[in-house]
Coordinates of C-alpha atoms in Angstrom, one line a residue:
M1 CA 0.0 0.0 0.0
R2 CA 1.3 3.4 -1.0
R3 CA 1.7 6.0 1.7
P4 CA 0.2 9.5 1.1
F5 CA 2.6 12.4 0.6
Q6 CA 3.3 14.4 3.7
W7 CA 4.6 17.8 4.0
S8 CA 7.0 16.9 6.8
G9 CA 10.0 19.1 7.0
F10 CA 8.4 22.1 5.5
A11 CA 7.4 23.6 8.8
G12 CA 10.5 22.6 10.8
D13 CA 9.0 19.4 12.1
H14 CA 11.7 17.3 10.5
P15 CA 13.0 14.7 13.0
G16 CA 16.3 15.8 14.3
S17 CA 15.9 19.4 13.4
G18 CA 17.7 20.2 16.6
G19 CA 16.6 23.7 17.6
A20 CA 17.2 27.0 15.9
G21 CA 20.2 25.9 13.9
G22 CA 18.3 23.0 12.6
A23 CA 15.3 25.2 11.8
L24 CA 17.6 27.5 9.8
E25 CA 19.0 24.6 7.9
Q26 CA 15.5 23.3 7.2
L27 CA 14.4 26.8 6.1
E28 CA 17.3 27.0 3.6
S29 CA 16.6 23.4 2.4
T30 CA 13.0 24.4 1.8
R31 CA 13.9 27.5 0.0
A32 CA 16.3 25.6 -2.2
I33 CA 13.5 23.0 -3.0
L34 CA 11.0 25.8 -3.9
W35 CA 13.5 27.6 -6.1
R36 CA 14.2 24.3 -7.9
L37 CA 10.4 23.9 -8.5
F38 CA 10.2 27.5 -9.7
D39 CA 13.2 27.0 -12.1
N40 CA 12.1 23.7 -13.5
C41 CA 8.3 24.5 -13.9
P42 CA 7.2 23.9 -17.5
V43 CA 5.2 27.3 -17.4
G44 CA 7.1 30.5 -17.8
L45 CA 7.5 32.0 -14.3
F46 CA 8.9 35.3 -13.2
A47 CA 9.3 37.4 -10.0
L48 CA 9.4 41.1 -10.2
H49 CA 10.3 43.6 -7.5
H50 CA 7.0 45.1 -6.6
A51 CA 8.1 48.7 -6.3
T52 CA 10.5 49.0 -9.3
G53 CA 9.0 46.4 -11.7
E54 CA 12.4 44.9 -12.3
F55 CA 12.9 41.1 -12.8
V56 CA 14.2 39.4 -9.7
R57 CA 14.2 35.9 -11.2
V58 CA 12.8 34.1 -14.3
N59 CA 12.7 30.4 -15.0
G60 CA 13.9 28.3 -18.0
A61 CA 10.5 28.2 -19.6
F62 CA 10.2 32.1 -19.5
S63 CA 13.7 32.2 -21.1
R64 CA 12.7 29.8 -23.8
I65 CA 9.5 31.8 -24.7
L66 CA 11.4 35.1 -25.1
G67 CA 14.7 33.5 -26.3
L68 CA 17.3 35.0 -23.8
P69 CA 19.2 33.4 -21.0
A70 CA 17.5 33.8 -17.6
G71 CA 20.4 35.9 -16.2
D72 CA 19.9 38.5 -18.8
Y73 CA 16.5 39.5 -17.3
V74 CA 17.6 40.0 -13.7
G75 CA 17.5 43.8 -13.0
M76 CA 15.7 44.5 -16.3
P77 CA 12.4 46.4 -16.1
F78 CA 9.5 44.3 -17.1
E79 CA 8.4 47.0 -19.5
K80 CA 11.5 46.3 -21.7
V81 CA 9.9 43.0 -22.8
V82 CA 6.5 44.5 -23.6
A83 CA 5.7 45.3 -27.1
P84 CA 5.3 49.1 -27.7
E85 CA 1.6 48.8 -28.7
D86 CA 0.8 47.1 -25.4
L87 CA 3.0 49.2 -23.1
E88 CA 0.3 51.8 -22.0
R89 CA -2.2 49.1 -21.2
V90 CA 0.5 47.1 -19.1
R91 CA 1.5 50.2 -17.3
D92 CA -2.1 51.0 -16.4
Y93 CA -2.7 47.4 -15.2
R94 CA 0.4 47.5 -13.1
L95 CA -0.6 50.6 -11.4
R96 CA -4.1 49.2 -10.8
R97 CA -2.7 46.0 -9.4
I98 CA -0.5 48.0 -7.0
K99 CA -3.5 49.9 -5.8
G100 CA -5.5 46.7 -5.3
D101 CA -8.1 47.3 -8.0
P102 CA -10.6 44.4 -7.8
T103 CA -11.9 45.0 -11.2
L104 CA -8.5 44.1 -12.8
P105 CA -8.6 40.9 -14.7
T106 CA -6.6 38.1 -13.2
D107 CA -5.3 36.9 -16.6
Y108 CA -5.1 38.6 -19.9
E109 CA -3.4 38.5 -23.2
M110 CA -0.2 40.5 -23.8
L111 CA 2.3 41.1 -26.6
L112 CA 5.9 40.6 -25.5
Q113 CA 9.1 41.0 -27.5
N114 CA 12.7 40.4 -26.9
R115 CA 15.6 42.7 -27.7
F116 CA 15.9 41.1 -31.2
G117 CA 12.3 42.0 -32.0
D118 CA 10.9 38.4 -31.7
R119 CA 7.2 38.8 -30.7
K120 CA 5.0 36.4 -28.7
V121 CA 1.4 36.6 -27.7
V122 CA 1.2 35.3 -24.1
L123 CA -1.5 34.7 -21.6
F124 CA -0.3 36.7 -18.5
Q125 CA -1.2 36.0 -14.9
A126 CA 0.3 37.7 -11.8
E127 CA -0.3 38.2 -8.1
I128 CA 1.5 40.5 -5.6
V129 CA 3.1 38.6 -2.7
P130 CA 2.9 41.3 0.0
F131 CA 5.2 39.8 2.6
A132 CA 8.0 39.4 0.0
D133 CA 7.4 42.7 -1.9
V134 CA 7.3 40.6 -5.1
L135 CA 4.9 40.2 -7.9
L136 CA 5.0 36.6 -8.9
G137 CA 3.6 35.7 -12.3
S138 CA 3.4 33.4 -15.2
I139 CA 3.2 33.5 -18.9
Q140 CA 2.0 30.9 -21.5
D141 CA 2.9 31.3 -25.1
I142 CA -0.3 31.3 -27.1
T143 CA 1.2 32.8 -30.3
R144 CA 0.6 29.6 -32.3
E145 CA -3.0 29.3 -31.2
K146 CA -3.6 32.9 -32.2
L147 CA -2.0 32.4 -35.6
L148 CA -4.2 29.3 -36.2
L149 CA -7.3 31.2 -35.2
N150 CA -6.6 34.3 -37.4
P151 CA -7.6 32.5 -40.7
V152 CA -10.8 31.1 -39.1
M153 CA -11.8 34.5 -37.7
H154 CA -11.1 36.1 -41.1
A155 CA -13.2 33.5 -42.9
Q156 CA -16.1 34.0 -40.4
K157 CA -15.9 37.8 -41.0
M158 CA -16.0 37.3 -44.7
E159 CA -19.0 35.0 -44.4
S160 CA -20.7 37.6 -42.2
L161 CA -20.0 40.3 -44.8
T162 CA -21.3 38.1 -47.6
T163 CA -24.5 37.4 -45.7
M164 CA -24.9 41.1 -44.9
A165 CA -24.3 42.2 -48.5
G166 CA -26.8 39.6 -49.7
G167 CA -29.3 41.0 -47.2
F168 CA -28.7 44.5 -48.5
A169 CA -29.1 43.4 -52.2
S170 CA -32.3 41.7 -51.4
E171 CA -33.7 44.7 -49.6
F172 CA -32.6 47.0 -52.3
N173 CA -34.2 44.7 -54.9
N174 CA -37.5 44.8 -52.9
L175 CA -37.3 48.7 -52.9
L176 CA -36.6 48.7 -56.7
A177 CA -39.6 46.3 -57.3
A178 CA -41.9 48.7 -55.3
V179 CA -40.6 51.8 -57.2
S180 CA -40.9 50.0 -60.5
G181 CA -44.5 48.9 -59.6
Y182 CA -45.5 52.4 -58.7
A183 CA -43.8 53.6 -61.9
Q184 CA -45.8 51.2 -64.0
L185 CA -49.0 52.1 -62.2
A186 CA -48.3 55.9 -62.7
K187 CA -47.5 55.3 -66.3
S188 CA -50.7 53.3 -67.0
R189 CA -52.9 56.2 -65.6

């Protein structure tokens, strides 16, 4: 029979923790485990300094999405990876997030780019971690899905326009028939 997973050791209850020194060792061990989880997560994760908006840490998945080594982001303002056309909205959302605006969406699409100009559409999610003065967030690359949806959306728009144009033509034809009928009637009198 398999034993259920237990969180032993995360709260300093590890056997043989031996007082304050053991608790500090356990804390450091836990911190190392959490950073390994962060670094190896398959979703793009990042931590920003809350006040400055600069990257504190990014994981490998984040680096793969934007194409630069993780160390290149540390100390860089988040705004440097935002595409110019999305910058104003991102600044507004950041200020609203800092103020605790409850109407701010928890996740939204954003256009990011690296210093080489490569652009990615991402699904952005973030939360402020108050006790750490950090904004912790994730990005998921949805560029491919967007590119696949564009032709479908275009086809649907064209179909709607065709239907609308057909409706206008039909209505115009009805008006012409009425005018023609009245003209015939007026001519016969």
